[in-house]
Structure formats: structure tokens, C-alpha cells
mmCIF file of C-alpha atoms in Angstrom:
data_model
loop_
_atom_site.group_PDB
_atom_site.id
_atom_site.type_symbol
_atom_site.label_atom_id
_atom_site.label_comp_id
_atom_site.label_asym_id
_atom_site.label_seq_id
_atom_site.Cartn_x
_atom_site.Cartn_y
_atom_site.Cartn_z
ATOM 1 C CA MET A 1 0.000 0.000 0.000
ATOM 2 C CA LYS A 2 1.358 3.427 -0.953
ATOM 3 C CA GLN A 3 1.859 5.706 2.031
ATOM 4 C CA VAL A 4 3.870 8.701 3.196
ATOM 5 C CA LYS A 5 4.531 10.258 6.612
ATOM 6 C CA PHE A 6 5.568 13.857 7.253
ATOM 7 C CA ILE A 7 5.535 16.689 9.801
ATOM 8 C CA HIS A 8 3.659 19.922 9.178
ATOM 9 C CA THR A 9 4.794 23.039 11.043
ATOM 10 C CA ALA A 10 4.530 26.783 10.427
ATOM 11 C CA ASP A 11 5.175 30.206 11.965
ATOM 12 C CA LEU A 12 8.326 29.309 13.880
ATOM 13 C CA HIS A 13 9.278 33.007 14.156
ATOM 14 C CA LEU A 14 12.829 32.025 15.071
ATOM 15 C CA ASP A 15 14.661 34.503 17.298
ATOM 16 C CA SER A 16 11.509 36.412 18.200
ATOM 17 C CA PRO A 17 12.615 39.322 20.436
ATOM 18 C CA MET A 18 9.925 38.754 23.117
ATOM 19 C CA VAL A 19 9.270 42.480 23.352
ATOM 20 C CA GLY A 20 8.296 43.940 26.716
ATOM 21 C CA LEU A 21 9.375 40.924 28.782
ATOM 22 C CA ARG A 22 12.842 41.939 29.962
ATOM 23 C CA HIS A 23 11.441 42.516 33.454
ATOM 24 C CA LEU A 24 11.398 38.733 33.920
ATOM 25 C CA PRO A 25 14.178 37.144 35.994
ATOM 26 C CA LYS A 26 17.288 36.602 33.871
ATOM 27 C CA ALA A 27 17.035 32.794 33.792
ATOM 28 C CA ILE A 28 13.333 32.810 32.871
ATOM 29 C CA PHE A 29 13.784 35.486 30.208
ATOM 30 C CA HIS A 30 16.655 33.460 28.729
ATOM 31 C CA ARG A 31 14.406 30.390 28.567
ATOM 32 C CA LEU A 32 11.797 32.471 26.764
ATOM 33 C CA GLN A 33 14.388 33.949 24.392
ATOM 34 C CA GLU A 34 15.554 30.445 23.483
ATOM 35 C CA SER A 35 12.046 28.985 23.291
ATOM 36 C CA THR A 36 11.555 29.361 19.524
ATOM 37 C CA PHE A 37 14.817 27.468 18.994
ATOM 38 C CA THR A 38 13.745 24.860 21.538
ATOM 39 C CA ALA A 39 10.497 24.335 19.621
ATOM 40 C CA LEU A 40 12.423 23.873 16.353
ATOM 41 C CA LYS A 41 14.710 21.308 17.986
ATOM 42 C CA ASN A 42 11.689 19.446 19.357
ATOM 43 C CA ILE A 43 10.271 19.305 15.830
ATOM 44 C CA THR A 44 13.460 17.911 14.306
ATOM 45 C CA ASN A 45 13.879 15.399 17.145
ATOM 46 C CA THR A 46 10.310 14.197 16.609
ATOM 47 C CA ALA A 47 10.904 13.910 12.862
ATOM 48 C CA ILE A 48 13.927 11.713 13.498
ATOM 49 C CA GLU A 49 12.236 9.664 16.217
ATOM 50 C CA HIS A 50 9.202 8.919 14.031
ATOM 51 C CA GLU A 51 11.300 8.409 10.890
ATOM 52 C CA VAL A 52 9.150 10.701 8.777
ATOM 53 C CA ASP A 53 9.770 11.002 5.044
ATOM 54 C CA PHE A 54 9.874 14.793 5.016
ATOM 55 C CA VAL A 55 8.982 18.002 6.872
ATOM 56 C CA VAL A 56 6.899 20.895 5.500
ATOM 57 C CA MET A 57 7.262 24.419 6.893
ATOM 58 C CA ALA A 58 4.418 26.721 5.864
ATOM 59 C CA GLY A 59 5.965 30.168 6.172
ATOM 60 C CA ASP A 60 7.336 32.689 8.673
ATOM 61 C CA LEU A 61 10.302 30.597 9.662
ATOM 62 C CA PHE A 62 11.986 33.793 10.801
ATOM 63 C CA ASP A 63 10.468 36.531 12.917
ATOM 64 C CA GLY A 64 11.873 39.506 11.052
ATOM 65 C CA GLU A 65 12.879 40.579 7.605
ATOM 66 C CA ASP A 66 16.533 40.736 8.624
ATOM 67 C CA ARG A 67 16.605 36.961 9.357
ATOM 68 C CA SER A 68 19.292 37.143 12.021
ATOM 69 C CA ILE A 69 22.438 35.161 11.320
ATOM 70 C CA ARG A 70 21.934 33.271 14.567
ATOM 71 C CA ALA A 71 18.414 32.192 13.568
ATOM 72 C CA GLN A 72 19.670 31.045 10.177
ATOM 73 C CA ALA A 73 22.572 29.163 11.772
ATOM 74 C CA VAL A 74 20.308 27.301 14.201
ATOM 75 C CA LEU A 75 17.905 26.414 11.387
ATOM 76 C CA ARG A 76 20.769 25.178 9.201
ATOM 77 C CA ASN A 77 22.155 23.015 12.013
ATOM 78 C CA GLU A 78 18.744 21.406 12.546
ATOM 79 C CA MET A 79 18.349 20.832 8.808
ATOM 80 C CA GLU A 80 21.736 19.099 8.759
ATOM 81 C CA LYS A 81 20.509 16.726 11.472
ATOM 82 C CA LEU A 82 17.569 15.837 9.236
ATOM 83 C CA ALA A 83 19.847 15.492 6.205
ATOM 84 C CA ALA A 84 21.951 12.950 8.099
ATOM 85 C CA LYS A 85 18.805 10.832 8.497
ATOM 86 C CA GLY A 86 17.704 11.241 4.878
ATOM 87 C CA ILE A 87 14.728 13.465 5.762
ATOM 88 C CA LYS A 88 13.746 16.109 3.204
ATOM 89 C CA VAL A 89 12.429 19.570 4.070
ATOM 90 C CA TYR A 90 10.055 21.705 1.957
ATOM 91 C CA ALA A 91 9.574 25.309 3.081
ATOM 92 C CA ILE A 92 7.894 28.512 1.974
ATOM 93 C CA HIS A 93 8.542 32.074 3.118
ATOM 94 C CA GLY A 94 5.636 34.118 4.500
ATOM 95 C CA ASN A 95 4.951 37.793 5.135
ATOM 96 C CA HIS A 96 7.493 38.061 7.981
ATOM 97 C CA ASP A 97 10.404 36.460 6.108
ATOM 98 C CA HIS A 98 9.489 37.268 2.499
ATOM 99 C CA LEU A 99 11.960 37.089 -0.385
ATOM 100 C CA GLY A 100 12.035 40.848 -0.963
ATOM 101 C CA VAL A 101 14.521 41.530 1.829
ATOM 102 C CA LYS A 102 18.196 42.217 1.168
ATOM 103 C CA SER A 103 20.101 40.480 3.940
ATOM 104 C CA VAL A 104 22.980 38.075 4.396
ATOM 105 C CA ALA A 105 21.726 34.541 3.726
ATOM 106 C CA LEU A 106 23.357 31.273 4.765
ATOM 107 C CA ASN A 107 23.318 28.233 2.514
ATOM 108 C CA TYR A 108 21.315 25.178 3.563
ATOM 109 C CA PRO A 109 22.022 21.481 2.948
ATOM 110 C CA ASP A 110 20.692 19.809 -0.192
ATOM 111 C CA ASN A 111 17.794 18.163 1.643
ATOM 112 C CA VAL A 112 16.096 21.585 2.005
ATOM 113 C CA HIS A 113 13.968 23.099 -0.758
ATOM 114 C CA PHE A 114 12.636 26.646 -0.489
ATOM 115 C CA PHE A 115 9.796 27.367 -2.890
ATOM 116 C CA SER A 116 10.277 30.296 -5.278
ATOM 117 C CA ASP A 117 8.183 33.453 -5.649
ATOM 118 C CA GLN A 118 5.842 31.670 -8.069
ATOM 119 C CA VAL A 119 3.573 28.693 -7.372
ATOM 120 C CA GLU A 120 5.630 25.639 -8.291
ATOM 121 C CA LYS A 121 5.414 21.857 -8.048
ATOM 122 C CA VAL A 122 8.182 19.836 -6.418
ATOM 123 C CA ASP A 123 8.433 16.028 -6.440
ATOM 124 C CA PHE A 124 9.236 13.780 -3.508
ATOM 125 C CA ARG A 125 9.790 10.111 -4.324
ATOM 126 C CA LYS A 126 10.277 7.326 -1.796
ATOM 127 C CA ALA A 127 12.530 4.339 -2.371
ATOM 128 C CA ASP A 128 9.464 2.175 -3.037
ATOM 129 C CA GLY A 129 8.376 4.499 -5.851
ATOM 130 C CA THR A 130 5.651 6.396 -3.964
ATOM 131 C CA LEU A 131 5.454 9.874 -5.517
ATOM 132 C CA VAL A 132 4.243 13.057 -3.810
ATOM 133 C CA HIS A 133 3.618 16.357 -5.576
ATOM 134 C CA LEU A 134 4.116 19.378 -3.276
ATOM 135 C CA TYR A 135 2.823 22.776 -4.377
ATOM 136 C CA GLY A 136 3.626 26.167 -2.913
ATOM 137 C CA PHE A 137 5.161 29.620 -3.253
ATOM 138 C CA SER A 138 7.171 32.048 -1.114
ATOM 139 C CA TYR A 139 6.011 35.620 -0.619
ATOM 140 C CA PRO A 140 7.898 37.875 -3.054
ATOM 141 C CA GLU A 141 7.150 40.834 -0.756
ATOM 142 C CA ARG A 142 5.553 41.433 2.623
ATOM 143 C CA HIS A 143 2.081 42.494 1.519
ATOM 144 C CA VAL A 144 0.620 39.794 -0.683
ATOM 145 C CA MET A 145 -3.070 40.634 -0.890
ATOM 146 C CA GLU A 146 -3.995 38.782 -4.090
ATOM 147 C CA ARG A 147 -5.831 35.451 -4.156
ATOM 148 C CA TRP A 148 -2.815 33.286 -4.926
ATOM 149 C CA ILE A 149 -4.927 30.182 -4.378
ATOM 150 C CA GLU A 150 -6.174 30.641 -7.926
ATOM 151 C CA ARG A 151 -2.656 29.919 -9.219
ATOM 152 C CA TYR A 152 -2.561 26.433 -7.682
ATOM 153 C CA GLN A 153 -3.326 23.590 -10.079
ATOM 154 C CA LYS A 154 -3.282 19.838 -9.557
ATOM 155 C CA ILE A 155 -0.826 18.044 -11.832
ATOM 156 C CA ASP A 156 -1.684 14.377 -12.301
ATOM 157 C CA GLY A 157 0.777 11.528 -11.995
ATOM 158 C CA ALA A 158 1.461 11.444 -8.243
ATOM 159 C CA ASP A 159 0.129 9.165 -5.513
ATOM 160 C CA PHE A 160 -0.426 12.097 -3.139
ATOM 161 C CA HIS A 161 -0.750 15.877 -3.486
ATOM 162 C CA VAL A 162 0.220 18.308 -0.699
ATOM 163 C CA GLY A 163 -0.338 22.078 -0.866
ATOM 164 C CA LEU A 164 1.614 24.626 1.184
ATOM 165 C CA LEU A 165 -0.040 28.015 1.674
ATOM 166 C CA HIS A 166 0.686 30.884 4.035
ATOM 167 C CA GLY A 167 -2.510 32.874 4.029
ATOM 168 C CA HIS A 168 -5.740 34.199 5.478
ATOM 169 C CA PHE A 169 -8.867 32.058 5.891
ATOM 170 C CA GLU A 170 -11.527 34.551 4.868
ATOM 171 C CA GLY A 171 -14.098 35.514 7.466
ATOM 172 C CA VAL A 172 -12.396 33.965 10.498
ATOM 173 C CA SER A 173 -8.966 35.351 11.334
ATOM 174 C CA ASP A 174 -7.920 38.686 12.870
ATOM 175 C CA HIS A 175 -4.482 38.265 11.287
ATOM 176 C CA GLY A 176 -3.376 40.267 8.254
ATOM 177 C CA LYS A 177 -5.494 39.368 5.249
ATOM 178 C CA TYR A 178 -2.632 38.063 3.126
ATOM 179 C CA ALA A 179 -3.133 35.576 0.256
ATOM 180 C CA PRO A 180 -6.822 35.100 1.197
ATOM 181 C CA PHE A 181 -8.759 31.939 0.440
ATOM 182 C CA ARG A 182 -12.068 30.216 1.130
ATOM 183 C CA LEU A 183 -12.259 26.622 2.307
ATOM 184 C CA SER A 184 -14.092 25.687 -0.879
ATOM 185 C CA ASP A 185 -11.123 27.037 -2.882
ATOM 186 C CA LEU A 186 -8.826 24.506 -1.231
ATOM 187 C CA ILE A 187 -11.175 21.541 -1.438
ATOM 188 C CA GLU A 188 -11.764 22.166 -5.128
ATOM 189 C CA LYS A 189 -8.062 21.646 -5.852
ATOM 190 C CA ASP A 190 -8.492 17.961 -4.906
ATOM 191 C CA TYR A 191 -5.265 17.768 -2.890
ATOM 192 C CA ASP A 192 -4.792 15.162 -0.165
ATOM 193 C CA TYR A 193 -3.516 17.644 2.432
ATOM 194 C CA TRP A 194 -3.287 21.414 2.808
ATOM 195 C CA ALA A 195 -0.405 22.585 5.031
ATOM 196 C CA LEU A 196 -1.378 26.120 6.074
ATOM 197 C CA GLY A 197 0.489 28.839 7.910
ATOM 198 C CA HIS A 198 -0.091 32.421 9.156
ATOM 199 C CA ILE A 199 -2.643 31.830 11.938
ATOM 200 C CA HIS A 200 -0.983 31.266 15.322
ATOM 201 C CA LYS A 201 -3.804 29.179 16.752
ATOM 202 C CA LYS A 202 -4.192 25.583 15.624
ATOM 203 C CA GLU A 203 -7.291 25.118 13.492
ATOM 204 C CA LEU A 204 -8.552 21.971 11.799
ATOM 205 C CA LEU A 205 -10.624 23.425 8.970
ATOM 206 C CA SER A 206 -11.421 20.107 7.272
ATOM 207 C CA GLN A 207 -10.664 16.394 7.571
ATOM 208 C CA GLN A 208 -11.691 15.326 4.063
ATOM 209 C CA PRO A 209 -9.223 16.441 2.871
ATOM 210 C CA TYR A 210 -7.199 17.607 5.849
ATOM 211 C CA VAL A 211 -6.872 21.401 5.857
ATOM 212 C CA VAL A 212 -4.777 22.384 8.856
ATOM 213 C CA TYR A 213 -3.299 25.412 10.601
ATOM 214 C CA PRO A 214 -0.854 23.916 13.136
ATOM 215 C CA GLY A 215 -0.488 27.262 14.921
ATOM 216 C CA ASN A 216 2.918 28.497 15.967
ATOM 217 C CA PRO A 217 5.096 25.936 17.799
ATOM 218 C CA GLN A 218 5.959 28.430 20.564
ATOM 219 C CA GLY A 219 3.692 31.098 22.043
ATOM 220 C CA ARG A 220 5.352 34.512 22.254
ATOM 221 C CA ASN A 221 2.903 36.546 24.329
ATOM 222 C CA ARG A 222 -0.143 36.182 26.566
ATOM 223 C CA LYS A 223 -2.494 36.119 23.569
ATOM 224 C CA GLU A 224 -0.873 32.914 22.312
ATOM 225 C CA ILE A 225 -1.920 30.723 25.234
ATOM 226 C CA GLY A 226 -2.167 26.980 25.653
ATOM 227 C CA GLU A 227 -0.489 24.030 24.013
ATOM 228 C CA LYS A 228 1.623 24.774 20.970
ATOM 229 C CA GLY A 229 3.038 22.310 18.487
ATOM 230 C CA ALA A 230 2.915 20.708 15.055
ATOM 231 C CA TYR A 231 1.281 17.765 13.288
ATOM 232 C CA ILE A 232 2.490 14.344 12.207
ATOM 233 C CA VAL A 233 0.587 13.478 9.038
ATOM 234 C CA HIS A 234 0.124 9.969 7.633
ATOM 235 C CA LEU A 235 -1.311 9.729 4.097
ATOM 236 C CA THR A 236 -2.258 6.309 2.758
ATOM 237 C CA GLU A 237 -4.342 4.971 -0.103
ATOM 238 C CA ALA A 238 -6.920 3.958 2.512
ATOM 239 C CA GLY A 239 -7.169 7.394 4.142
ATOM 240 C CA SER A 240 -5.379 10.112 6.083
ATOM 241 C CA GLU A 241 -4.520 10.804 9.709
ATOM 242 C CA ALA A 242 -3.077 13.898 11.405
ATOM 243 C CA SER A 243 -2.000 13.927 15.065
ATOM 244 C CA PHE A 244 -0.854 16.927 17.087
ATOM 245 C CA PHE A 245 2.280 16.913 19.250
ATOM 246 C CA GLU A 246 3.563 19.604 21.611
ATOM 247 C CA THR A 247 6.794 21.489 20.987
ATOM 248 C CA ALA A 248 6.782 24.587 23.230
ATOM 249 C CA GLY A 249 9.404 24.936 25.940
ATOM 250 C CA VAL A 250 7.464 27.748 27.643
ATOM 251 C CA ILE A 251 3.661 27.813 27.780
ATOM 252 C CA TRP A 252 1.452 30.854 28.279
ATOM 253 C CA ASP A 253 -1.575 30.164 30.458
ATOM 254 C CA GLU A 254 -4.338 32.001 32.288
ATOM 255 C CA THR A 255 -6.860 31.342 35.042
ATOM 256 C CA VAL A 256 -9.573 33.064 37.080
ATOM 257 C CA ILE A 257 -9.876 32.778 40.865
ATOM 258 C CA ASP A 258 -13.147 33.535 42.616
ATOM 259 C CA ALA A 259 -12.347 35.431 45.822
ATOM 260 C CA GLN A 260 -15.685 34.332 47.284
ATOM 261 C CA ASP A 261 -13.909 31.071 48.091
ATOM 262 C CA SER A 262 -11.011 32.912 49.773
ATOM 263 C CA LEU A 263 -12.266 35.054 52.634
ATOM 264 C CA SER A 264 -8.790 35.964 53.908
ATOM 265 C CA PHE A 265 -5.397 36.778 52.420
ATOM 266 C CA ASN A 266 -3.934 33.476 53.611
ATOM 267 C CA ALA A 267 -6.779 31.550 52.012
ATOM 268 C CA LEU A 268 -6.300 33.402 48.725
ATOM 269 C CA TYR A 269 -2.533 32.830 48.886
ATOM 270 C CA GLU A 270 -2.997 29.084 49.437
ATOM 271 C CA ASN A 271 -5.539 28.998 46.621
ATOM 272 C CA CYS A 272 -2.997 30.618 44.275
ATOM 273 C CA LEU A 273 -0.275 28.151 45.328
ATOM 274 C CA ASN A 274 -2.559 25.184 44.622
ATOM 275 C CA ILE A 275 -3.366 26.557 41.178
ATOM 276 C CA ILE A 276 0.330 27.117 40.437
ATOM 277 C CA ASP A 277 1.174 23.524 41.401
ATOM 278 C CA GLY A 278 -1.694 22.289 39.250
ATOM 279 C CA ARG A 279 -0.374 24.166 36.192
ATOM 280 C CA ARG A 280 3.217 22.949 36.541
ATOM 281 C CA ARG A 281 4.521 21.011 33.521
ATOM 282 C CA GLU A 282 7.509 18.683 33.862
ATOM 283 C CA GLY A 283 10.488 20.067 31.964
ATOM 284 C CA LYS A 284 8.568 23.132 30.759
ATOM 285 C CA GLY A 285 8.095 26.675 31.954
ATOM 286 C CA VAL A 286 4.685 28.314 32.374
ATOM 287 C CA LEU A 287 3.917 32.034 32.315
ATOM 288 C CA LEU A 288 0.613 32.372 34.140
ATOM 289 C CA ASP A 289 -1.904 35.206 34.020
ATOM 290 C CA ILE A 290 -4.138 35.226 37.136
ATOM 291 C CA ARG A 291 -7.310 37.282 37.423
ATOM 292 C CA ILE A 292 -9.056 37.457 40.796
ATOM 293 C CA LYS A 293 -12.763 38.228 40.721
ATOM 294 C CA GLY A 294 -15.400 38.637 43.383
ATOM 295 C CA LEU A 295 -13.564 41.095 45.651
ATOM 296 C CA ASN A 296 -15.579 43.806 47.365
ATOM 297 C CA SER A 297 -15.144 46.523 49.978
ATOM 298 C CA SER A 298 -15.067 43.945 52.794
ATOM 299 C CA HIS A 299 -11.794 42.479 51.427
ATOM 300 C CA THR A 300 -9.717 45.537 52.330
ATOM 301 C CA ASP A 301 -6.677 43.563 53.578
ATOM 302 C CA VAL A 302 -6.671 41.340 50.491
ATOM 303 C CA ILE A 303 -7.019 44.272 48.102
ATOM 304 C CA GLU A 304 -4.223 46.149 49.862
ATOM 305 C CA LYS A 305 -1.782 43.241 49.511
ATOM 306 C CA ILE A 306 -2.660 42.802 45.840
ATOM 307 C CA THR A 307 -2.359 46.492 44.917
ATOM 308 C CA SER A 308 0.913 46.805 46.848
ATOM 309 C CA GLY A 309 2.361 43.887 44.866
ATOM 310 C CA GLU A 310 2.947 41.781 47.988
ATOM 311 C CA LEU A 311 0.898 38.808 46.803
ATOM 312 C CA LEU A 312 2.605 38.798 43.408
ATOM 313 C CA GLU A 313 6.067 38.902 45.021
ATOM 314 C CA LEU A 314 5.191 35.966 47.280
ATOM 315 C CA LEU A 315 3.984 33.882 44.335
ATOM 316 C CA GLN A 316 7.039 34.692 42.232
ATOM 317 C CA GLU A 317 9.705 34.235 44.897
ATOM 318 C CA ALA A 318 9.617 30.427 44.982
ATOM 319 C CA GLU A 319 9.678 30.111 41.181
ATOM 320 C CA LYS A 320 12.895 31.994 40.363
ATOM 321 C CA GLU A 321 15.112 28.910 40.552
ATOM 322 C CA GLU A 322 12.586 26.298 39.406
ATOM 323 C CA GLU A 323 13.415 24.343 36.247
ATOM 324 C CA SER A 324 9.719 23.611 35.688
ATOM 325 C CA PHE A 325 8.649 27.088 36.753
ATOM 326 C CA VAL A 326 5.180 28.608 36.892
ATOM 327 C CA TRP A 327 5.826 32.321 36.848
ATOM 328 C CA VAL A 328 2.859 34.579 37.559
ATOM 329 C CA HIS A 329 3.647 37.406 35.137
ATOM 330 C CA ARG A 330 0.330 39.200 35.522
ATOM 331 C CA LEU A 331 -1.975 39.462 38.540
ATOM 332 C CA LYS A 332 -5.187 41.458 38.206
ATOM 333 C CA PHE A 333 -8.266 41.782 40.344
ATOM 334 C CA THR A 334 -11.730 43.145 39.841
ATOM 335 C CA GLU A 335 -13.629 44.653 42.748
ATOM 336 C CA ASP A 336 -17.304 43.843 42.548
ATOM 337 C CA ILE A 337 -19.644 46.767 42.942
ATOM 338 C CA VAL A 338 -23.404 46.455 42.918
ATOM 339 C CA VAL A 339 -24.774 48.876 40.364
ATOM 340 C CA ASP A 340 -28.480 49.403 39.887
ATOM 341 C CA ARG A 341 -28.359 51.268 36.594
ATOM 342 C CA ALA A 342 -32.084 51.992 36.557
ATOM 343 C CA GLN A 343 -31.916 53.543 40.045
ATOM 344 C CA LEU A 344 -28.881 55.661 39.173
ATOM 345 C CA ILE A 345 -30.568 56.927 36.000
ATOM 346 C CA LYS A 346 -33.595 57.953 38.098
ATOM 347 C CA GLN A 347 -31.284 59.891 40.412
ATOM 348 C CA SER A 348 -29.630 61.906 37.662
ATOM 349 C CA ASP A 349 -29.670 62.437 33.904
ATOM 350 C CA PHE A 350 -25.878 62.362 34.158
ATOM 351 C CA TYR A 351 -25.915 58.595 34.602
ATOM 352 C CA GLN A 352 -28.249 58.140 31.628
ATOM 353 C CA GLU A 353 -25.764 60.026 29.462
ATOM 354 C CA LEU A 354 -22.791 58.198 30.988
ATOM 355 C CA PHE A 355 -24.160 54.699 30.327
ATOM 356 C CA SER A 356 -25.207 55.630 26.801
ATOM 357 C CA THR A 357 -21.730 56.985 26.075
ATOM 358 C CA ILE A 358 -20.093 53.803 27.385
ATOM 359 C CA GLU A 359 -22.338 51.530 25.341
ATOM 360 C CA GLU A 360 -21.752 53.487 22.143
ATOM 361 C CA TYR A 361 -18.040 54.199 22.674
ATOM 362 C CA ASP A 362 -15.924 53.100 19.711
ATOM 363 C CA ASP A 363 -13.139 55.700 19.603
ATOM 364 C CA LEU A 364 -10.371 53.697 21.271
ATOM 365 C CA ARG A 365 -8.031 54.157 18.315
ATOM 366 C CA ASN A 366 -7.937 57.932 18.765
ATOM 367 C CA SER A 367 -7.847 57.670 22.554
ATOM 368 C CA LEU A 368 -4.784 55.402 22.469
ATOM 369 C CA SER A 369 -3.039 57.090 19.547
ATOM 370 C CA PRO A 370 -0.644 59.117 21.774
ATOM 371 C CA LEU A 371 0.741 55.826 23.117
ATOM 372 C CA PHE A 372 1.279 54.343 19.665
ATOM 373 C CA GLN A 373 2.920 57.585 18.513
ATOM 374 C CA HIS A 374 5.394 57.477 21.397
ATOM 375 C CA SER A 375 8.597 55.827 20.141
ATOM 376 C CA GLN A 376 9.406 53.981 23.371
ATOM 377 C CA ALA A 377 5.849 53.035 24.352
ATOM 378 C CA ARG A 378 5.048 51.734 20.874
ATOM 379 C CA ARG A 379 7.673 48.990 21.173
ATOM 380 C CA HIS A 380 5.785 47.492 24.124
ATOM 381 C CA LEU A 381 2.327 47.663 22.576
ATOM 382 C CA GLU A 382 0.593 45.042 20.487
ATOM 383 C CA LEU A 383 -2.371 45.277 18.163
ATOM 384 C CA MET A 384 -5.470 44.922 20.299
ATOM 385 C CA SER A 385 -8.073 42.278 19.613
ATOM 386 C CA GLU A 386 -11.757 43.089 19.868
ATOM 387 C CA ARG A 387 -11.898 41.318 23.231
ATOM 388 C CA ASP A 388 -8.954 43.413 24.513
ATOM 389 C CA LYS A 389 -10.845 46.561 23.553
ATOM 390 C CA GLU A 390 -13.991 45.340 25.306
ATOM 391 C CA GLU A 391 -12.010 44.573 28.480
ATOM 392 C CA LEU A 392 -10.414 48.014 28.411
ATOM 393 C CA VAL A 393 -13.805 49.737 28.210
ATOM 394 C CA GLU A 394 -15.219 47.448 30.939
ATOM 395 C CA ASP A 395 -12.249 48.250 33.223
ATOM 396 C CA ALA A 396 -12.671 51.962 32.583
ATOM 397 C CA GLU A 397 -16.388 51.786 33.366
ATOM 398 C CA ARG A 398 -15.760 49.884 36.603
ATOM 399 C CA ILE A 399 -13.080 52.308 37.804
ATOM 400 C CA LEU A 400 -15.206 55.331 36.930
ATOM 401 C CA LEU A 401 -18.267 53.987 38.755
ATOM 402 C CA GLN A 402 -16.188 53.081 41.808
ATOM 403 C CA LEU A 403 -14.894 56.641 42.027
ATOM 404 C CA LEU A 404 -18.325 58.162 41.466
ATOM 405 C CA LEU A 405 -20.088 55.966 44.020
ATOM 406 C CA LYS A 406 -17.402 56.456 46.653
ATOM 407 C CA ASN A 407 -17.987 60.174 46.371
#
């Protein structure tokens, strides 16, 4: 029976600078700095362990247009490990590492094929004669807005057909709308597998045929939470199978604690410690975002120790030297206030106008523009998702009402 086995990865973003995280302890920040390389090494080790036929990399191998020499050197070393085992690699460049840049480029071993700036077909043939056609292209420049999917064509004569595409799934993603496509566009090509890149969250768009975003193999900020990895794909004449495996050395995570279950500071502290122990991963680091809800004016001692940073310091202290650390990098709380909007509106027209303004407010871009225009602040800011914007407005409303009602 004809069959082929390969690994599908994408969006490695090697040597990502991890902007805004230098406040972390030196050892933890170093682990995070090295994490994209760790993920790559985990991918190559898995490829060797499972004796795959080849590896496909669906764009954004490098984080920046300059493609640092170190990132290229690490990638080349890993490719040489695969070459020693007879494992081929097929890669495309995406919007972050497009072909339009002028930078020093290292040579890679002969087992590595980078697709050109036009959709092309490349053949992979096993010793038993099994033939795979792989189709793909590398971004000629950063902003590729055209529907390149229309340039893909199936060329008969192979046992299996695999498409590589770094692009935007129309109607779903918040990412840049590069090389857009619809799911029907991919299915119509009659390929056996679509290896996608560009979206940093794993998404299984279809199983017949498999259409897969593996997500990035290493999360780089608190928006890229949870397990990160790649897929081992097994194509046979009888059917296909794709299984996910983890690659991240550092995992971003988040949790919510209900303060109603912690009536004292000690109880809340113990609750946090239990959660930290429950999130610990052997051999991995975890950067944990904790949000405490349910606090009110009766929790004055708890609120004081949170706002002063004392609770955060206590939680972090024991993790500085841990190999399998769980570092609480963000600790927020929300103080519950009981607001009877109808009653407040009856008291004053001011509240009617206030609540209407909050509900209709959509001018965050202009409100935050001074931050994005500031050269130093801009480096620590990220594009905000719709949920981030909603949370910002909700936080502002809560703070404003607290101040108004206290007065």
C-alpha cells in the first residue's frame, strides 16, 4: 500500500525578540528567548524519532525581515541533522520572512527546498516508488493581498498531493489578510492535504481532505496561550490521519480565581499556590496570568496586599530557581460593585448620558493614539483584539463607577 509520513509546522518566528518581557528574571527570560529554537529542535527530534519522510514548513520561519544570522545558523544546524537521516524539508517564506529583503543569507544542505516566488510543483519520491507532488510559493514581498490560491493547479501523476499556503482564511482570522482563500477554494483543488500557515492558533478546517493550521510551535505573548506544536501526518491509499504533538518549551496560560472562596489573604494565597502547582509542567516553563474576581469593599486587607504587589512577590519568589517554573507574570483583580443602573438613572440624567456613552463608545483608536505615537511606548504595545478593547472599556467603566459611588 502506498503511504507517506511527514511533519507539518509553520510560523516558527525564530529569534523572536519577546518584546516587553525583559522585566522577567534573567534565567526565565533566557528560557523564553531560546524557546523558539527549543520548539524547532523538538520538531526535528520528533521527525527523526518517528522516521518521517519529510517536513513541510508553511511560512514565517523567521520573525523579522533581517533573518538574524543566529536564527539562520540554528535552522541550518537542525536541517543538517535531518539530512543525516535522509529526511527532506520543503519550506515557503511568509509575510514576515518574504523574499524581498536584502540580507545576508546562509546556505542550507541539499535536503532543504525553499519554494520560489511563483507557485511551483516539487516532487518527492520514496525508495518504493511512492510519488508526492508538493505545491507552494514564497512571498515575493511582505504584503501579498492577491488570491494566490487561484494559481494552484493539480498536476496528475502522483500518488499524493500536498499544498503549502501561508494565508488568510476569509471571514475567520484577525491576522493580516494576506493571500486570502475560502475553504471551498482549497477543497476544489483535490489535494490530499493542505499545510497552512499564518494563523498562530491551531485550526482543523477540514478532515476530508485535511486542511490544517498547526499554529505556531511556541507562544510569544499572553495572547498565544495553551499548548503549541505541530502535526504528524500519515497519508495512505486507505485514508489520512493527522496527530498533534507539543513542541513549546514555555507555555502561556491564564486562570480566574473567585475570591468568594477565599475570605482571607492566607486563604487566597494558598488557593494561588494550589493553582500554580496544578499548572506545573515537567520540563517546561509556564507564564501564568491570574485574574481574581469577586472582591468587594469587605476584602480591604486582600485588596491592599494585591495592589501593593505583595501577593505577586510571594507567588514569584519560589519560582525563580525552578526548572519547571510557573511564573505569575500578571496578577489582576476586579472589585465587585453592585450597580443598579435603573436607580442611578432615576437619580440623575448624568448617569443616563454616561451609560449611553459607554455603550456606544468606539473611539479607542484615537484615545490610544498618543501611546502608539510614542517611540518607546510603541515597542511594548501590540495590536489589540476586539476582546482586549472590550475589556479596556469594561475596566474603565468599573473604575469610573467606583470613584463616582465612593464620592
